[in-house]
mmCIF file of C-alpha atoms in Angstrom:
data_model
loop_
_atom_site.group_PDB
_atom_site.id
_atom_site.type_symbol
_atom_site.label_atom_id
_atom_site.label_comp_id
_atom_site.label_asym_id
_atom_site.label_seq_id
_atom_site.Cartn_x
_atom_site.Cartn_y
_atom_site.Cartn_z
ATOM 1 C CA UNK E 1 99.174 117.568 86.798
ATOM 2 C CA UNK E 2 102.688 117.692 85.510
ATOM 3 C CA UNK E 3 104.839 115.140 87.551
ATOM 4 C CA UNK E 4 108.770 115.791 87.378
ATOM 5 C CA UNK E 5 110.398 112.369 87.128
ATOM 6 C CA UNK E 6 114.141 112.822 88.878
ATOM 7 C CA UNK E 7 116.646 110.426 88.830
ATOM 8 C CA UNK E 8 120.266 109.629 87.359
ATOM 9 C CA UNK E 9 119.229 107.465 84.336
ATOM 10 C CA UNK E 10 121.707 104.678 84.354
ATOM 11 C CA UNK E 11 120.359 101.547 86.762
ATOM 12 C CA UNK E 12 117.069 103.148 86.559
ATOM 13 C CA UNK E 13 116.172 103.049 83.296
ATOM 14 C CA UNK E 14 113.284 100.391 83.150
ATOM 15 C CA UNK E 15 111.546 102.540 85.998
ATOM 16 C CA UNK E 16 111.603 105.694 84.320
ATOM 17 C CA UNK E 17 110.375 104.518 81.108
ATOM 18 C CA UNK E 18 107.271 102.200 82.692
ATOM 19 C CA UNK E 19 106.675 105.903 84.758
ATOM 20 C CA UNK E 20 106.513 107.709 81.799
ATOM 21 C CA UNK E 21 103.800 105.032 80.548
ATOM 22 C CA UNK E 22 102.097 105.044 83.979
ATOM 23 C CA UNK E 23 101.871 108.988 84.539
ATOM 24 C CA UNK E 24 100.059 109.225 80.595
ATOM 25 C CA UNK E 25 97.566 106.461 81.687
ATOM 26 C CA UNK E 26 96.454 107.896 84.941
ATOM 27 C CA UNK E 27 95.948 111.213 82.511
ATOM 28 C CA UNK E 28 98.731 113.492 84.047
ATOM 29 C CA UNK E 29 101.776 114.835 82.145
ATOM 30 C CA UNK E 30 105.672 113.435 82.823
ATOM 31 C CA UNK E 31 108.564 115.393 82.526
ATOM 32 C CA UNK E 32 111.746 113.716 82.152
ATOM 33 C CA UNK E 33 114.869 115.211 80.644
ATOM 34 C CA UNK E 34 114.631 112.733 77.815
ATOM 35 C CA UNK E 35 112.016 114.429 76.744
ATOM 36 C CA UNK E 36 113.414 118.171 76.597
ATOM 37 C CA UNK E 37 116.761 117.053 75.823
ATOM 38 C CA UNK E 38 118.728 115.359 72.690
ATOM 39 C CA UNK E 39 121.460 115.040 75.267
ATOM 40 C CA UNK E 40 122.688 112.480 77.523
ATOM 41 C CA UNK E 41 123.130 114.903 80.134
ATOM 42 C CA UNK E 42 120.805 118.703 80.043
ATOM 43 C CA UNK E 43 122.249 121.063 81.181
ATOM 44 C CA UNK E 44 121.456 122.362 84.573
ATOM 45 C CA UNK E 45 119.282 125.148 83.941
ATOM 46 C CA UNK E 46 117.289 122.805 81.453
ATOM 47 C CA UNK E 47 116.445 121.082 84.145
ATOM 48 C CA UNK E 48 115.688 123.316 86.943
ATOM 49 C CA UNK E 49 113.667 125.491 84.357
ATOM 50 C CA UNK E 50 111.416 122.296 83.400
ATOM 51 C CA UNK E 51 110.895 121.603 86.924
ATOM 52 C CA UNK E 52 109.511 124.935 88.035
ATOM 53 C CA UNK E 53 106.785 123.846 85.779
ATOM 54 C CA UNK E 54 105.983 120.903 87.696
ATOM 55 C CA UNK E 55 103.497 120.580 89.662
ATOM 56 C CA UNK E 56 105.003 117.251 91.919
ATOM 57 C CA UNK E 57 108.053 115.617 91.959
ATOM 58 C CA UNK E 58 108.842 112.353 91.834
ATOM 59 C CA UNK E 59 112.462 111.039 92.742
ATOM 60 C CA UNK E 60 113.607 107.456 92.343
ATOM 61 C CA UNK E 61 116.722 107.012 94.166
ATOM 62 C CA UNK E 62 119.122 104.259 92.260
ATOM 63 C CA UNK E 63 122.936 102.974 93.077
ATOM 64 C CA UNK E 64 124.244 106.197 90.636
ATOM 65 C CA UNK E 65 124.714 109.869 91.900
ATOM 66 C CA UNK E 66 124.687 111.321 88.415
ATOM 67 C CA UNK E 67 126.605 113.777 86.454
ATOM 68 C CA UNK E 68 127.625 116.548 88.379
ATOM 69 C CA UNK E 69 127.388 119.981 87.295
ATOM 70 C CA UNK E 70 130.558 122.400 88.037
ATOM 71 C CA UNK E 71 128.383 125.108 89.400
ATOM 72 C CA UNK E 72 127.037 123.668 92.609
ATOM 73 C CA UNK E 73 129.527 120.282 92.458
ATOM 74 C CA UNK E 74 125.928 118.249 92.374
ATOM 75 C CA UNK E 75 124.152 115.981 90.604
ATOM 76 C CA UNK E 76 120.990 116.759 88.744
ATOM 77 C CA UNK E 77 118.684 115.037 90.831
ATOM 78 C CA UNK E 78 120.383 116.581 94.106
ATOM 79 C CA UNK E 79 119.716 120.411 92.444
ATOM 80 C CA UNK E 80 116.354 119.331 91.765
ATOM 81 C CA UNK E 81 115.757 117.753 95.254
ATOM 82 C CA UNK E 82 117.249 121.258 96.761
ATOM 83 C CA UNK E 83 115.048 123.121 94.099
ATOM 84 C CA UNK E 84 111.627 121.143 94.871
ATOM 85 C CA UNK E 85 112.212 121.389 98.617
ATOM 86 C CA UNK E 86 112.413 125.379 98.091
ATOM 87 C CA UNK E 87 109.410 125.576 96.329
ATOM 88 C CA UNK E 88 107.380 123.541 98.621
ATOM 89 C CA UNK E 89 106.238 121.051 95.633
ATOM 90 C CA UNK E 90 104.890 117.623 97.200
ATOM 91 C CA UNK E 91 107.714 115.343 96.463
ATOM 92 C CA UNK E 92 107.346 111.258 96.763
ATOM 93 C CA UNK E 93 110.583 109.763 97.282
ATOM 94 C CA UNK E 94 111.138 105.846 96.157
ATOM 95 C CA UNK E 95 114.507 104.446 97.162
ATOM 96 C CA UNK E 96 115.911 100.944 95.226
ATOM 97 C CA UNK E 97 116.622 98.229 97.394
ATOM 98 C CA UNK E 98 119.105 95.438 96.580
ATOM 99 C CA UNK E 99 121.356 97.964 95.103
ATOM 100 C CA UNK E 100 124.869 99.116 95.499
ATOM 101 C CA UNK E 101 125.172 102.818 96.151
ATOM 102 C CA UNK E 102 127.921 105.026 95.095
ATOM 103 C CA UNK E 103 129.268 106.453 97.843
ATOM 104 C CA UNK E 104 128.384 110.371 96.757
ATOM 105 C CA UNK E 105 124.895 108.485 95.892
ATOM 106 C CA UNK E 106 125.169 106.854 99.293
ATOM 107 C CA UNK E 107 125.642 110.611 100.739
ATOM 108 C CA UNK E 108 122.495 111.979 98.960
ATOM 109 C CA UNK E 109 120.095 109.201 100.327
ATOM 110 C CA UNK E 110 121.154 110.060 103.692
ATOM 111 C CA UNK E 111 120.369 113.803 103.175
ATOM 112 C CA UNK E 112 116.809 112.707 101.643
ATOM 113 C CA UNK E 113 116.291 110.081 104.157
ATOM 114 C CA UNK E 114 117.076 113.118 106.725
ATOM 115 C CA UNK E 115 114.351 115.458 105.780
ATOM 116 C CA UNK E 116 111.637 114.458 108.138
ATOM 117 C CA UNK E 117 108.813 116.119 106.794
ATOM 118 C CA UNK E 118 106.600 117.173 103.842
ATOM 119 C CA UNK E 119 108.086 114.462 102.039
ATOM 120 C CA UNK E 120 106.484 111.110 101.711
ATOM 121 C CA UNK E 121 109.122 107.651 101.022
ATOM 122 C CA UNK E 122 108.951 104.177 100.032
ATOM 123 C CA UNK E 123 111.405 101.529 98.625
ATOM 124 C CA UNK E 124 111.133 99.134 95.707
ATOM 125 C CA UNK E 125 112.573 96.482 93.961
ATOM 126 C CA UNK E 126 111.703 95.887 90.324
ATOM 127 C CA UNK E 127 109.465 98.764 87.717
ATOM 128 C CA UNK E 128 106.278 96.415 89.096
ATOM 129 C CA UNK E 129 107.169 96.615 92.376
ATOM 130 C CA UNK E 130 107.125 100.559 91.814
ATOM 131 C CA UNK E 131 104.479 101.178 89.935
ATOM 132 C CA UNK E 132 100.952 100.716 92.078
ATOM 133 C CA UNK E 133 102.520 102.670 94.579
ATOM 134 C CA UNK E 134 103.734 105.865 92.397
ATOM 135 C CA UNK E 135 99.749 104.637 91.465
ATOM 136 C CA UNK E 136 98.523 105.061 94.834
ATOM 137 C CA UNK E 137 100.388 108.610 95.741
ATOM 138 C CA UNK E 138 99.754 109.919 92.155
ATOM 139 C CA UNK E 139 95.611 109.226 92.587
ATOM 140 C CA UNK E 140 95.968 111.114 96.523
ATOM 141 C CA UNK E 141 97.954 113.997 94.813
ATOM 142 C CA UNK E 142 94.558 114.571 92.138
ATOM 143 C CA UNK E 143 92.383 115.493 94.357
ATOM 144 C CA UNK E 144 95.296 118.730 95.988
ATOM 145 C CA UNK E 145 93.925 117.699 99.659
ATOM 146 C CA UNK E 146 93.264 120.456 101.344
ATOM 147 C CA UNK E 147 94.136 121.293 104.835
ATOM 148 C CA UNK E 148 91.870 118.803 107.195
ATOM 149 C CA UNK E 149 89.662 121.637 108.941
ATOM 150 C CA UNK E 150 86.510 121.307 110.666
ATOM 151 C CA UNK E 151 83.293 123.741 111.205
ATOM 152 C CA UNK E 152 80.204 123.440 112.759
ATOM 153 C CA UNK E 153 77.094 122.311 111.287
ATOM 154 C CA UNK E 154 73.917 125.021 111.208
ATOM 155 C CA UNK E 155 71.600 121.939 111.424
ATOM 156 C CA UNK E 156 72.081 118.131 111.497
ATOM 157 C CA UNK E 157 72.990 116.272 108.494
ATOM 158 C CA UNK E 158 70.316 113.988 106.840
ATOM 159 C CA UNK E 159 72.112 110.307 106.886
ATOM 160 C CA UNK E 160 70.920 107.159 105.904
ATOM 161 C CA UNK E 161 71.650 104.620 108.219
ATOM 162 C CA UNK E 162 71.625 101.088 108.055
ATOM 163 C CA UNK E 163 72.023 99.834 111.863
ATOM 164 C CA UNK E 164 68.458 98.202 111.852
ATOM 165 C CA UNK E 165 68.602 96.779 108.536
ATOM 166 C CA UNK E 166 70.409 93.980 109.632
ATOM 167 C CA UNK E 167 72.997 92.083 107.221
ATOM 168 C CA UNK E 168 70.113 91.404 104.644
ATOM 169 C CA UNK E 169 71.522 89.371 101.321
ATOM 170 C CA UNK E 170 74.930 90.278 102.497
ATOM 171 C CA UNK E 171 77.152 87.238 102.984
ATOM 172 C CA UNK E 172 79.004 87.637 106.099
ATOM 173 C CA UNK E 173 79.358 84.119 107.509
ATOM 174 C CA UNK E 174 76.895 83.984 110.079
ATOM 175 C CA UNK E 175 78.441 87.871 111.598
ATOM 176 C CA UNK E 176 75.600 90.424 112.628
ATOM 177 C CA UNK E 177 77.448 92.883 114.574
ATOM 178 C CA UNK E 178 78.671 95.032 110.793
ATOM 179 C CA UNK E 179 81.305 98.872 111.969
ATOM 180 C CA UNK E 180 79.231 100.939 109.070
ATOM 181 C CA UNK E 181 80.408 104.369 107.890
ATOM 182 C CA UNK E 182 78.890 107.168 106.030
ATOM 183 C CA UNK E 183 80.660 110.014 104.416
ATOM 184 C CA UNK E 184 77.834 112.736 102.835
ATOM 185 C CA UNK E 185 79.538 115.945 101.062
ATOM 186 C CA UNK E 186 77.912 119.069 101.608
ATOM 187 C CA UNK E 187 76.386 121.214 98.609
ATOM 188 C CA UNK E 188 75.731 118.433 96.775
ATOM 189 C CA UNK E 189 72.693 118.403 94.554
ATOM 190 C CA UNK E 190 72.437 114.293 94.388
ATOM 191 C CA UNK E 191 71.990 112.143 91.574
ATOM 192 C CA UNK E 192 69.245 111.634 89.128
ATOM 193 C CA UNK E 193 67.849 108.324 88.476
ATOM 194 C CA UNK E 194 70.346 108.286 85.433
ATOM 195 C CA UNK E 195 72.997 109.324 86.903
ATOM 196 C CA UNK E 196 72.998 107.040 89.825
ATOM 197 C CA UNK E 197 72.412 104.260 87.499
ATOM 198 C CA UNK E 198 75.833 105.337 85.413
ATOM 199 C CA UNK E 199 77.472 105.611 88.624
ATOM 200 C CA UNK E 200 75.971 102.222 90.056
ATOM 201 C CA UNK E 201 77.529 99.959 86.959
ATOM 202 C CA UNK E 202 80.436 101.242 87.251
ATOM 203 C CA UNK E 203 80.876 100.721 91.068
ATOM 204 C CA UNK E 204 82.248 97.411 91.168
ATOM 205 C CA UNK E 205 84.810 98.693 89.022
ATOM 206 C CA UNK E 206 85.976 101.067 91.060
ATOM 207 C CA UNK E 207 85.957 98.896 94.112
ATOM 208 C CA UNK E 208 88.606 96.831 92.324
ATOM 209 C CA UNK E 209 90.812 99.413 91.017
ATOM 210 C CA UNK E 210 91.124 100.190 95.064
ATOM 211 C CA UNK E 211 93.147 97.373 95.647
ATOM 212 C CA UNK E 212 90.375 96.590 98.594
ATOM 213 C CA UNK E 213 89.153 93.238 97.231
ATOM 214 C CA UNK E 214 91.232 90.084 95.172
ATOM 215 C CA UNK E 215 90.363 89.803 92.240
ATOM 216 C CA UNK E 216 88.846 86.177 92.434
ATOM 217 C CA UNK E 217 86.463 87.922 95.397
ATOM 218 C CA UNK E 218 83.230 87.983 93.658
ATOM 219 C CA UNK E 219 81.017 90.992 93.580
ATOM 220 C CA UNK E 220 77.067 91.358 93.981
ATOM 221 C CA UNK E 221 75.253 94.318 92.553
ATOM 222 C CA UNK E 222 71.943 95.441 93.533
ATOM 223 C CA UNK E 223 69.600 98.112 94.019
ATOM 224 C CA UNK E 224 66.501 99.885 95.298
ATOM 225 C CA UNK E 225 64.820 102.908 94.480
ATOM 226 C CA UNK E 226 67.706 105.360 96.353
ATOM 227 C CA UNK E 227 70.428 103.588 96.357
ATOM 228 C CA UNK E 228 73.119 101.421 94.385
ATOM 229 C CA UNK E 229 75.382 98.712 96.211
ATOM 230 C CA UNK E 230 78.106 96.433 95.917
ATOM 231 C CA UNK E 231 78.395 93.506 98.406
ATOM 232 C CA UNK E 232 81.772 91.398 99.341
ATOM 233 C CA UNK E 233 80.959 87.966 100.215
ATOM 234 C CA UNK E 234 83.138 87.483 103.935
ATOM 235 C CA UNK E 235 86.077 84.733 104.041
ATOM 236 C CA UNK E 236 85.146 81.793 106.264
ATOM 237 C CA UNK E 237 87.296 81.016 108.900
ATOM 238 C CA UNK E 238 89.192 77.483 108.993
ATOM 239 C CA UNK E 239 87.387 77.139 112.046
ATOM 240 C CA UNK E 240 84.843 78.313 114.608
ATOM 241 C CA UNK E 241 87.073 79.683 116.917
ATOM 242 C CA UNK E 242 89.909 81.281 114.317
ATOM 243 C CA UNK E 243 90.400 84.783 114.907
ATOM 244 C CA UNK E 244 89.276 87.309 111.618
ATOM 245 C CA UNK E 245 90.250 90.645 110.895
ATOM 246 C CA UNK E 246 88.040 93.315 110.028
ATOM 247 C CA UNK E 247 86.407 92.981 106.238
ATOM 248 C CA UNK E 248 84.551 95.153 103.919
ATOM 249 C CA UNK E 249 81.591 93.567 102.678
ATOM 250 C CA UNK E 250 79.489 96.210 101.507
ATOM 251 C CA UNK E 251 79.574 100.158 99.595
ATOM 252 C CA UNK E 252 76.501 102.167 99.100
ATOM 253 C CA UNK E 253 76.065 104.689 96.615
ATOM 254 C CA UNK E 254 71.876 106.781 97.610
ATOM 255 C CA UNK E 255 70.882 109.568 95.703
ATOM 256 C CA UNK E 256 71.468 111.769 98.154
ATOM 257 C CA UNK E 257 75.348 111.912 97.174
ATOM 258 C CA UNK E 258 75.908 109.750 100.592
ATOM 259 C CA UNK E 259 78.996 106.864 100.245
ATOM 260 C CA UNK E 260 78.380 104.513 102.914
ATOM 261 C CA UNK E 261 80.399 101.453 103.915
ATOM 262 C CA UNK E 262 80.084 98.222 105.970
ATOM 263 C CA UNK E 263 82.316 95.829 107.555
ATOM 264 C CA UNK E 264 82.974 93.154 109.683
ATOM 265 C CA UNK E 265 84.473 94.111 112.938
ATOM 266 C CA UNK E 266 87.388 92.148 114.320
ATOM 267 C CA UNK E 267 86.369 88.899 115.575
ATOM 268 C CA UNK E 268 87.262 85.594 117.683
ATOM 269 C CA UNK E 269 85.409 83.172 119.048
ATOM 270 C CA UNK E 270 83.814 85.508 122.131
ATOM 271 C CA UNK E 271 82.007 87.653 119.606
ATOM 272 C CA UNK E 272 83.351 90.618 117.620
ATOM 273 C CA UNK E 273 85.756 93.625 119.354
ATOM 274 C CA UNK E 274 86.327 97.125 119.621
ATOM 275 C CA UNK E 275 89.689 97.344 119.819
ATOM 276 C CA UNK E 276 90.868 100.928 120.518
ATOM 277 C CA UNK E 277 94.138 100.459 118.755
ATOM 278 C CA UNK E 278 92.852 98.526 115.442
ATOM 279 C CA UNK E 279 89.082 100.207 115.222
ATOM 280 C CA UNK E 280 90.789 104.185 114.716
ATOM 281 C CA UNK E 281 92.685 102.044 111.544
ATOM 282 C CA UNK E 282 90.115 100.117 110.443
ATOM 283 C CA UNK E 283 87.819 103.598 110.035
ATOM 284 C CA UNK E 284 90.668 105.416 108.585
ATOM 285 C CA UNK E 285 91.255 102.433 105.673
ATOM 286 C CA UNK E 286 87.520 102.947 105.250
ATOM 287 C CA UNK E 287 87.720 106.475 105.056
ATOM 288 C CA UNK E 288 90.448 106.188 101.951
ATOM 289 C CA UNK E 289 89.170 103.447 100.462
ATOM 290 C CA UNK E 290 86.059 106.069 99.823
ATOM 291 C CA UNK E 291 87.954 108.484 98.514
ATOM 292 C CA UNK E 292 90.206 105.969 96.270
ATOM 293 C CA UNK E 293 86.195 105.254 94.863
ATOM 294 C CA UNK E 294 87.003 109.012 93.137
ATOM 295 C CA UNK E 295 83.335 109.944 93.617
ATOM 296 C CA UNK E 296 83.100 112.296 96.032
ATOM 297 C CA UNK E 297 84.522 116.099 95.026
ATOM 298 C CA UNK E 298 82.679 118.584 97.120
ATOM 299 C CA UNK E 299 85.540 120.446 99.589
ATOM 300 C CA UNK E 300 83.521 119.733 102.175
ATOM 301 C CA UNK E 301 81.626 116.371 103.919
ATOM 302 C CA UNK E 302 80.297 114.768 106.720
ATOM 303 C CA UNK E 303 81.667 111.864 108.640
ATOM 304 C CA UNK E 304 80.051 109.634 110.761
ATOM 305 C CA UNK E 305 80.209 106.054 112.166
ATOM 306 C CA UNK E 306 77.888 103.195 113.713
ATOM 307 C CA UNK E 307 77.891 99.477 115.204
ATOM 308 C CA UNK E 308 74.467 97.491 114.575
ATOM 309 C CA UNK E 309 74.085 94.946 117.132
ATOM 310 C CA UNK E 310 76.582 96.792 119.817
ATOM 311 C CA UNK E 311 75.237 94.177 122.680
ATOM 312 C CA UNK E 312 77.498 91.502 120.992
ATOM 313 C CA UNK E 313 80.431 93.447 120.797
ATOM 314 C CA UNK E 314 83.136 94.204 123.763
ATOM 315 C CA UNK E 315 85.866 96.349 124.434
ATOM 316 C CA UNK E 316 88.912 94.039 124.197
ATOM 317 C CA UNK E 317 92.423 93.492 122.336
ATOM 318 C CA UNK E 318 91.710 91.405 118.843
ATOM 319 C CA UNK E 319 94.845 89.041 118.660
ATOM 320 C CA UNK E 320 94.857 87.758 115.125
ATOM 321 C CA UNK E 321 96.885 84.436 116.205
ATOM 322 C CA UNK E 322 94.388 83.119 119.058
ATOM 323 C CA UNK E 323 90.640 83.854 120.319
ATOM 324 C CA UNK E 324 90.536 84.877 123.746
ATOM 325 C CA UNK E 325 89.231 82.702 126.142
ATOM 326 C CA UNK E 326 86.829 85.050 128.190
ATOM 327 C CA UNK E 327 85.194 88.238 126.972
ATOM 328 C CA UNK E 328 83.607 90.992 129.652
ATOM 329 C CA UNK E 329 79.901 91.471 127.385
ATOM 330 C CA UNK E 330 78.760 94.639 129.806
ATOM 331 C CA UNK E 331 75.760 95.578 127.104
ATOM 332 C CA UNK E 332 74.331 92.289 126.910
ATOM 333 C CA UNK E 333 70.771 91.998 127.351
ATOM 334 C CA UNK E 334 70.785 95.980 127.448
ATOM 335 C CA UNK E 335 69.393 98.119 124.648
ATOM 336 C CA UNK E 336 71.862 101.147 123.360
ATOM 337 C CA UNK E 337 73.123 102.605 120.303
ATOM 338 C CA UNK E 338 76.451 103.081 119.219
ATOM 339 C CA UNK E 339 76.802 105.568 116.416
ATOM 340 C CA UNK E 340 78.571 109.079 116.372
ATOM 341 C CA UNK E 341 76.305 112.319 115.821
ATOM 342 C CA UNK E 342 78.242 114.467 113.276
ATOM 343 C CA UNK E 343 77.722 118.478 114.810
ATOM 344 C CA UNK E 344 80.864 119.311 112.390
ATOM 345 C CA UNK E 345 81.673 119.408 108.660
ATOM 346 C CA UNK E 346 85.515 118.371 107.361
ATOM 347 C CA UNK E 347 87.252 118.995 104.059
ATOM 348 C CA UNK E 348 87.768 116.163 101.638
ATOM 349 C CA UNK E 349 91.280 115.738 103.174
ATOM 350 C CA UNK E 350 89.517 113.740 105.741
ATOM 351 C CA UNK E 351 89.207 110.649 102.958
ATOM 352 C CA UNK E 352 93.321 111.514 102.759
ATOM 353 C CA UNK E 353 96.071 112.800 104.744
ATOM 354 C CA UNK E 354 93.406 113.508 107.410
ATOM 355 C CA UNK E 355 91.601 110.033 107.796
ATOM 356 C CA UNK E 356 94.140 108.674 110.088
ATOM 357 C CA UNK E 357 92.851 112.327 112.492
ATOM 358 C CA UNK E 358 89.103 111.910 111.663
ATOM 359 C CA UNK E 359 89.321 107.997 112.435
ATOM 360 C CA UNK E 360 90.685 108.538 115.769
ATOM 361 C CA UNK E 361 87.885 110.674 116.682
ATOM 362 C CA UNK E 362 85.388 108.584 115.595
ATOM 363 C CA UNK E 363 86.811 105.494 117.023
ATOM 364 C CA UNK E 364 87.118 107.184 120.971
ATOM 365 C CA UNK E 365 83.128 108.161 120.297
ATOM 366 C CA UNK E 366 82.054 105.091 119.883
ATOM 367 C CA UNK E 367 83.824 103.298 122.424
ATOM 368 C CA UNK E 368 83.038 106.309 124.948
ATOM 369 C CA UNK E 369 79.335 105.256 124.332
ATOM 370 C CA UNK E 370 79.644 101.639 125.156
ATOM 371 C CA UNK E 371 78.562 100.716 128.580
ATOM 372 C CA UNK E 372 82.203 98.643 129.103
ATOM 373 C CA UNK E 373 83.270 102.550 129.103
ATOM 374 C CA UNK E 374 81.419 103.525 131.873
#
């Protein structure tokens, strides 16, 4: 892609230059009017002409308006924010905090800061405070998410699922009850032995460069004969009864093409919980974190979702500062499943701009089938 980078230079200058470094790393093209210009100010059509090029734009938003141009009585950046909004180019907007704004500067952010959609914004405060999240935006803009659209499935998908394997080597801190997810793309031809082998070293890797684990978390590789994983050793609580958040501890990579996940529901003391506010987030940062893996590229997937163990679990309200003190366990002692039955393909914008959609739906199916539902 080529990424317009629009800004008034002065007070910004360490951002633009680390940018420039950033967008050539993640193997995209800048375009900055230092580049196309021996001037301290292009002209106006310079710039305009470069961005109609572009294929995003990125706008940093510092304490200076800019020169302004006699033809419109705007800035550079302002033409190229009207420009960019005409042509419908995906713009990311990243104000400065801790700044003093101009007061024409001052009058732009307000018009930005006005446009309520199409347009994604963040703040920062120093070039590393900016740059993993230009990171972040830049790696969703690769894959040009398509529109999240669904259509039913001629015959049900072939998933591997992992609800009766148990937690096996996986070190979850005495936790059985795991929230797994599969995502399987459709049209996909697998991996050969070789292949999956490439793809296996280089998982851990990639489940690093996701932000998803620290980097003092160590990693476990193994394998069997069709699949490649990576396990996440769980944090212990300080105590029996402290209150844990959800946790990955687990990505699968089978020959089939499938990408599965495991984690650790929300827990307390009473046993783990299906919240129906945190679960629908939980599955949508699972459903991003797979696509931040960059492995899966077919337009179109399957999604589905499962709880081993579902007789420990209840439908409750996780509160990360206490553990409840009673818990309602209506499947104990009963035998059922809880695990969604994809009937429906998605587009890959469903591991993007779509997961927070697909996650909801998942989430209310799984709760729907649990007998504290009834």
């Amino acid at each position: 892609m080529r990424i317009f980078i629009s800004s008034a230079r002065k007070g910004l200058e360490e951002e633009r230059d680390a940018l420039d470094g950033l967008v050539r790393a993640l193997g995209h093209t800048p375009v900055r009017f230092e580049d196309f210009s021996a001037q301290t100010t292009p002209s106006r059509e310079t710039c305009l002409k470069a961005l109609s090029t572009a294929d995003a734009c990125l706008f940093l938003l510092g304490p200076n308006y800019g020169h302004v141009f006699p033809e419109t009585g705007q800035s550079a950046t302002h033409d190229e924010w009207v420009a960019a909004q005409q042509a419908g180019m995906p713009r990311l907007v990243y104000r400065k905090l801790d700044v003093t704004f101009e007061p024409s500067q001052h009058e732009f952010v307000r018009v930005v800061e006005a446009y309520a959609t199409g347009v994604f914004r963040d703040s920062f405060r120093t070039a590393a405070d900016l740059l993993p999240k230009v990171a972040g935006k830049i790696r969703e803009l690769e894959s040009g998410p398509s529109p999240l659209a669904f259509a039913k499935l001629a015959q049900p998908p072939a998933l591997h699922w992992t609800l009766e394997e148990g937690t096996g080597g996986l070190q979850t801190a005495g936790v059985t009850t795991l929230l797994e997810l599969h995502v399987l793309p459709l049209d996909s031809a697998g991996y050969s032995a070789r292949e999956l082998e490439a793809l296996g070293h280089s998982l851990p890797g990639r489940v690093r460069l996701t932000g998803m684990v620290e980097d003092d978390v160590p990693l476990s590789s193994s394998r069997s004969q069709d699949h490649m994983a990576v396990s996440v050793p769980a944090s212990r609580p300080r105590s029996w009864d402290t209150p844990r958040p959800g946790q990955l501890v687990e990505v699968r990579l089978y020959k089939t093409g499938q990408l599965s996940t495991r984690a650790l529901l929300p827990q307390d003391s009473m046993g783990p919980i299906l919240d129906p506010n945190a679960l629908p987030k939980q599955i949508a940062e699972l459903l991003k974190f797979t696509g931040s893996l960059n492995i899966i590229r077919q337009d179109r997937i399957v999604v589905a979702a499962g709880v081993s163990e579902p007789a420990m679990t209840s439908i409750d309200t996780f509160d990360p500062r206490q553990s409840r003190r009673t818990a309602s366990l209506a499947g104990f002692g009963r035998s059922f499943a809880l695990r969604t039955e994809p009937d429906e393909s998605v587009t890959l914008a469903a591991l993007q701009d779509g997961a927070e959609e697909v996650a909801e739906h998942l989430a209310r199916a799984l709760i729907a089938h649990h007998p504290s539902a009834a």
